[in-house]
Short mmCIF file of N, CA and C in Angstrom, two decimals:
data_model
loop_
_atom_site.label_atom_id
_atom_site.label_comp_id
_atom_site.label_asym_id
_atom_site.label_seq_id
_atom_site.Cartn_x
_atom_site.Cartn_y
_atom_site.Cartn_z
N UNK M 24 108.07 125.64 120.34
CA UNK M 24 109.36 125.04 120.09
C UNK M 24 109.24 123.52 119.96
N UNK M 25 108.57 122.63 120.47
CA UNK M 25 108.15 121.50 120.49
C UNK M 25 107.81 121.14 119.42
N UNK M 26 107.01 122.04 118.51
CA UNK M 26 106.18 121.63 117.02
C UNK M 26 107.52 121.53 116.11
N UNK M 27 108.15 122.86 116.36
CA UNK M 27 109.52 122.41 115.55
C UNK M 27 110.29 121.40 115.32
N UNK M 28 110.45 120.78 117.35
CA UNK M 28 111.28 119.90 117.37
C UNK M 28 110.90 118.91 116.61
N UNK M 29 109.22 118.47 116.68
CA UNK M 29 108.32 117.59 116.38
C UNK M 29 108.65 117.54 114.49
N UNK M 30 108.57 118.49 114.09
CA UNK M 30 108.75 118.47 112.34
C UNK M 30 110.06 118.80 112.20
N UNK M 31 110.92 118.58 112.92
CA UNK M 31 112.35 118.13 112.51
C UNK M 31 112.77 117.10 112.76
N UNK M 32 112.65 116.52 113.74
CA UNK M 32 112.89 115.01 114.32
C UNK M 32 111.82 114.39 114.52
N UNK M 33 110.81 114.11 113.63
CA UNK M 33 109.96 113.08 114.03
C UNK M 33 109.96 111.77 114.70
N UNK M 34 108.99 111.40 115.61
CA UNK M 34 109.32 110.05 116.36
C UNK M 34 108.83 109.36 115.06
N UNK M 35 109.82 107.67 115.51
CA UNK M 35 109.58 107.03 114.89
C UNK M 35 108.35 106.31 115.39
N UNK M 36 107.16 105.49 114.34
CA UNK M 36 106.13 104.37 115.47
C UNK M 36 106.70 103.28 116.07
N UNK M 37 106.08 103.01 116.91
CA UNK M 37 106.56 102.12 117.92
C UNK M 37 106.97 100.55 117.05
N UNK M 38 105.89 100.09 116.15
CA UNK M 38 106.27 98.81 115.57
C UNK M 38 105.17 98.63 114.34
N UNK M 39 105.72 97.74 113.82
CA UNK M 39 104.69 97.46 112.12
C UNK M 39 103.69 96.28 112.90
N UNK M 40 102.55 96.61 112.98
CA UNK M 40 101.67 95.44 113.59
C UNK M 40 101.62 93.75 112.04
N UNK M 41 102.14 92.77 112.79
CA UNK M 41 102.56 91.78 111.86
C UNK M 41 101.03 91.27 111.55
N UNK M 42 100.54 90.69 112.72
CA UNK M 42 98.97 90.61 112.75
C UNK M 42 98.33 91.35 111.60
N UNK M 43 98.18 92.59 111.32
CA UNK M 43 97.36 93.01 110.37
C UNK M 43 98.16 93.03 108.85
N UNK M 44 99.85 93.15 108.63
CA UNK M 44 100.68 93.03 107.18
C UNK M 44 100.56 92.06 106.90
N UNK M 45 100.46 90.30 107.63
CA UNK M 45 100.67 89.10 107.31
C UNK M 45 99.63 89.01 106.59
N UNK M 46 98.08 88.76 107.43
CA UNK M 46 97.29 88.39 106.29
C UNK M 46 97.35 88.67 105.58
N UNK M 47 97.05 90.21 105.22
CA UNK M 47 97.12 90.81 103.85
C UNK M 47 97.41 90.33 102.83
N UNK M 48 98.83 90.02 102.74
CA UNK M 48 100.36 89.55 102.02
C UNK M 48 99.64 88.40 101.67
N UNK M 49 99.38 87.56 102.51
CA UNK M 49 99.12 85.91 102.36
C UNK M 49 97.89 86.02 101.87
N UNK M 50 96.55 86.61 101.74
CA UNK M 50 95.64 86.90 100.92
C UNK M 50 95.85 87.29 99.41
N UNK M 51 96.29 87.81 99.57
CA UNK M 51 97.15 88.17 98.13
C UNK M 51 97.66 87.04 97.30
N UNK M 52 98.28 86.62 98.20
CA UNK M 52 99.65 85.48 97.36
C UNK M 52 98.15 84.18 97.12
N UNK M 53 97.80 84.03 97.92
CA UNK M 53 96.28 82.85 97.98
C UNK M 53 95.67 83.18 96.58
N UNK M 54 95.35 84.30 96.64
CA UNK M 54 94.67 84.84 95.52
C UNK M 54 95.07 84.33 93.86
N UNK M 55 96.26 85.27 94.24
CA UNK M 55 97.15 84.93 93.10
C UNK M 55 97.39 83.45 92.60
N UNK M 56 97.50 82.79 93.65
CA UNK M 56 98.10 81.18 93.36
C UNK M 56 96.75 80.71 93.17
N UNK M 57 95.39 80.94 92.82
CA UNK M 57 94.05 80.28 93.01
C UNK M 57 93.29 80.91 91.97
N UNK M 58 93.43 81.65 91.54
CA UNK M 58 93.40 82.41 89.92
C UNK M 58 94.02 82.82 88.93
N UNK M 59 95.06 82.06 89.17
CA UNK M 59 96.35 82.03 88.78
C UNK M 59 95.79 81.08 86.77
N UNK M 60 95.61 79.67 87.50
CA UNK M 60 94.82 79.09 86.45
C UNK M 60 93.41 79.28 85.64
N UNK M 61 92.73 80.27 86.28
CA UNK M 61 91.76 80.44 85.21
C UNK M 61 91.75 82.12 84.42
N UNK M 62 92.31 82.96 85.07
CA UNK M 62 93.40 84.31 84.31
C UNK M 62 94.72 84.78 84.65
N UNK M 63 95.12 84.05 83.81
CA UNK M 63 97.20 84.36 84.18
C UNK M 63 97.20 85.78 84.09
N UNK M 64 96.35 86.72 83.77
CA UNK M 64 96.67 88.03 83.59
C UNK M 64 96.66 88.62 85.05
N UNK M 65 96.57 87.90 86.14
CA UNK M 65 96.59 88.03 87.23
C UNK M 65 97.82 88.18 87.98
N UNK M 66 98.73 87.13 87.24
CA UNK M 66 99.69 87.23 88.03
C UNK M 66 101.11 87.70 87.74
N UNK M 67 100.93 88.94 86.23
CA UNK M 67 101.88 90.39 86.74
C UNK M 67 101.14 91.30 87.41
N UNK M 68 99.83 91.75 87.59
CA UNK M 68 99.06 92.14 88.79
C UNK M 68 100.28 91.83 90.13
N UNK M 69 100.02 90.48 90.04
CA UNK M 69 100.57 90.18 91.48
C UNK M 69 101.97 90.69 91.71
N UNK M 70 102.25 90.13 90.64
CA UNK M 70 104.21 90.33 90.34
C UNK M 70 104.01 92.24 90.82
N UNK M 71 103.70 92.82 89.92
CA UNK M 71 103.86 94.07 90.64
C UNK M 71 103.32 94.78 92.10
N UNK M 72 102.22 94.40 92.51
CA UNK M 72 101.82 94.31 94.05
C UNK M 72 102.94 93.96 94.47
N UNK M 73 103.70 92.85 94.61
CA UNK M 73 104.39 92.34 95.79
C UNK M 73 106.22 93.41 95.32
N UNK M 74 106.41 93.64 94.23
CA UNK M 74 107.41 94.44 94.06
C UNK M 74 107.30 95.98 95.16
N UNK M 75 105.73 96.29 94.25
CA UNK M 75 105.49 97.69 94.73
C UNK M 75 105.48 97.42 96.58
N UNK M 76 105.04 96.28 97.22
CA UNK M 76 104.69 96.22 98.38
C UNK M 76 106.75 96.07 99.26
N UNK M 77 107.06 95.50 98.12
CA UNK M 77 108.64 95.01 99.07
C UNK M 77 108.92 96.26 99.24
N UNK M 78 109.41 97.62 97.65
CA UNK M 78 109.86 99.05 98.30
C UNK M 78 109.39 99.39 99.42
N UNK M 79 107.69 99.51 99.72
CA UNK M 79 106.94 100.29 100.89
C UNK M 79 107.66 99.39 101.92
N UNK M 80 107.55 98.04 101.71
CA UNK M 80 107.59 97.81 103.76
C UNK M 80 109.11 97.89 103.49
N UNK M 81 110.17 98.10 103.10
CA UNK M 81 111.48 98.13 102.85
C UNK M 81 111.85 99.25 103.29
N UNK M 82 111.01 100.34 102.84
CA UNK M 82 111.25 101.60 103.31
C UNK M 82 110.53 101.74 104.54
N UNK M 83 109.20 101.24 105.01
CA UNK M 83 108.61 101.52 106.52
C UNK M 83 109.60 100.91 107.67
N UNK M 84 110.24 99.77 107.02
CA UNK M 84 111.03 98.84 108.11
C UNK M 84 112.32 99.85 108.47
N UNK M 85 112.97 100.20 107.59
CA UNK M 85 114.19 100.79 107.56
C UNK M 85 114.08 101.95 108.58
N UNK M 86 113.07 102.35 107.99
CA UNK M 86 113.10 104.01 108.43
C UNK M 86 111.96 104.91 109.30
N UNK M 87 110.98 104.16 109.11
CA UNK M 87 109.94 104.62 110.06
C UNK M 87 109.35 103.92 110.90
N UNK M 88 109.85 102.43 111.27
CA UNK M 88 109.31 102.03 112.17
C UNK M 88 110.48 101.43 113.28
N UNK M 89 110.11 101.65 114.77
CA UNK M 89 111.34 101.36 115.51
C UNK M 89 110.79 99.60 116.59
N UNK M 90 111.51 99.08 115.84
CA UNK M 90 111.47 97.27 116.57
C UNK M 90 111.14 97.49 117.96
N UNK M 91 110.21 97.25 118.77
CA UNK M 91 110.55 97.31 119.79
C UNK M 91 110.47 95.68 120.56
N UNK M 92 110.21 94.60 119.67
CA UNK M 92 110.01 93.24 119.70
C UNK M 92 110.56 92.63 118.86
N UNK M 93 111.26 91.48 118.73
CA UNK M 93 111.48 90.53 117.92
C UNK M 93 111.28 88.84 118.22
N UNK M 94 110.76 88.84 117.57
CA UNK M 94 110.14 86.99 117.60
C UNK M 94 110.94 86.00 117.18
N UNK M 95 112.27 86.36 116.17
CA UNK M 95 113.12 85.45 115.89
C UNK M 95 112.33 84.49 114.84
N UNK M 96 111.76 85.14 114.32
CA UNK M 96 111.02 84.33 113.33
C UNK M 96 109.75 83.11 113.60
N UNK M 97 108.97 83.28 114.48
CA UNK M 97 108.19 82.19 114.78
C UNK M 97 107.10 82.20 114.24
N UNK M 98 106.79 83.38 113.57
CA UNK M 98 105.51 83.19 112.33
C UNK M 98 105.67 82.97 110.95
N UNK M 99 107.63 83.25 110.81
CA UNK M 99 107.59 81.96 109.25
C UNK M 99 106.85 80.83 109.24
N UNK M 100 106.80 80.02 110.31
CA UNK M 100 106.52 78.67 109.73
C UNK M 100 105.48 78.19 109.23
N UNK M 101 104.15 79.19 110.13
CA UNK M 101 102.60 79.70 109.36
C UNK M 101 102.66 80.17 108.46
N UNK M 102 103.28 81.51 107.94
CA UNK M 102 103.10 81.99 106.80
C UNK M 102 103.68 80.87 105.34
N UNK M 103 104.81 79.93 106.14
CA UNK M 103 105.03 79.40 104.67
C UNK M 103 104.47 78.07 104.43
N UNK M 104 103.60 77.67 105.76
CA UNK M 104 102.28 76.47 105.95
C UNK M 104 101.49 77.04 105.16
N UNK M 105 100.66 78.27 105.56
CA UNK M 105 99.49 79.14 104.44
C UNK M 105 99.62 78.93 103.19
N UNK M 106 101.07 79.74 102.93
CA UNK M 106 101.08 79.62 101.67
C UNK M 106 100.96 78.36 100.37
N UNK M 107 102.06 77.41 101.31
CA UNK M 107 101.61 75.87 100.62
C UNK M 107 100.01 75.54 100.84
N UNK M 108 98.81 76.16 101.69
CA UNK M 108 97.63 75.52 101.52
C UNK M 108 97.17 76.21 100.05
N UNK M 109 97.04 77.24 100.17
CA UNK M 109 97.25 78.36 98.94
C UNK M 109 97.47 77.68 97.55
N UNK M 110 99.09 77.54 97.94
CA UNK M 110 99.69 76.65 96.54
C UNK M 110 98.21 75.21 96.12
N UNK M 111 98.05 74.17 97.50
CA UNK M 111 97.57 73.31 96.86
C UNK M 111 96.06 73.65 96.95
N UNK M 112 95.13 74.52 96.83
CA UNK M 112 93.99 75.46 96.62
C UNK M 112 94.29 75.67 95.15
N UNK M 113 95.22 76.53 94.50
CA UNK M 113 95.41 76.89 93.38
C UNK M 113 95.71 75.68 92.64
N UNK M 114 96.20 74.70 93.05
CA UNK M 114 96.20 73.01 91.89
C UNK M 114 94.95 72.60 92.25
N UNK M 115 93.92 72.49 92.97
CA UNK M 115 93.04 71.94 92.97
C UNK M 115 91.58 72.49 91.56
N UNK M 116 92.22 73.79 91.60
CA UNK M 116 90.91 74.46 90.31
C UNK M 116 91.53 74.67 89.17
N UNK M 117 92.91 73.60 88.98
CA UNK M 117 93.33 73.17 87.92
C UNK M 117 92.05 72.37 87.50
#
């Protein structure tokens, strides 16, 4: 009866580990912004990664993963530091 309950009401996971989605994301975007200038064909690649990536975590956030923490935002300010190193990485191999 348990297996039932189990494949009818699945638990949700406990939380989206930020630690391992952030880099990722910000590897990506680095990427993109740093080869950006020597094959632009790179960056609808990117354009679609980060589309295809917003549905998935849009849908993991919503629906399969349950908050059990919130930080109030205290790793924006790294992720959007990174990204400007990123940005000026990608003008530099202009």
């Amino acid at each position: 009866e348990t297996e039932l309950h189990e494949a009818y009401y699945p638990r949700k996971y406990s939380q989206i580990w930020y630690g391992w989605e952030y880099p990722n994301l910000l590897l990506v975007i680095v990427i993109c912004f740093v080869y950006s200038c020597i094959s632009p064909a790179i960056l609808p690649v990117g354009a679609i990664f980060f589309l295809m990536a917003w549905l998935v975590y849009k849908n993991q956030i919503l629906i399969v993963f349950n908050p059990t923490y919130e930080s109030g935002g205290t790793m924006f300010p790294m992720a959007c530091h990174r990204t400007l190193i990123g940005l000026v990485c990608g003008q530099l191999t202009l």
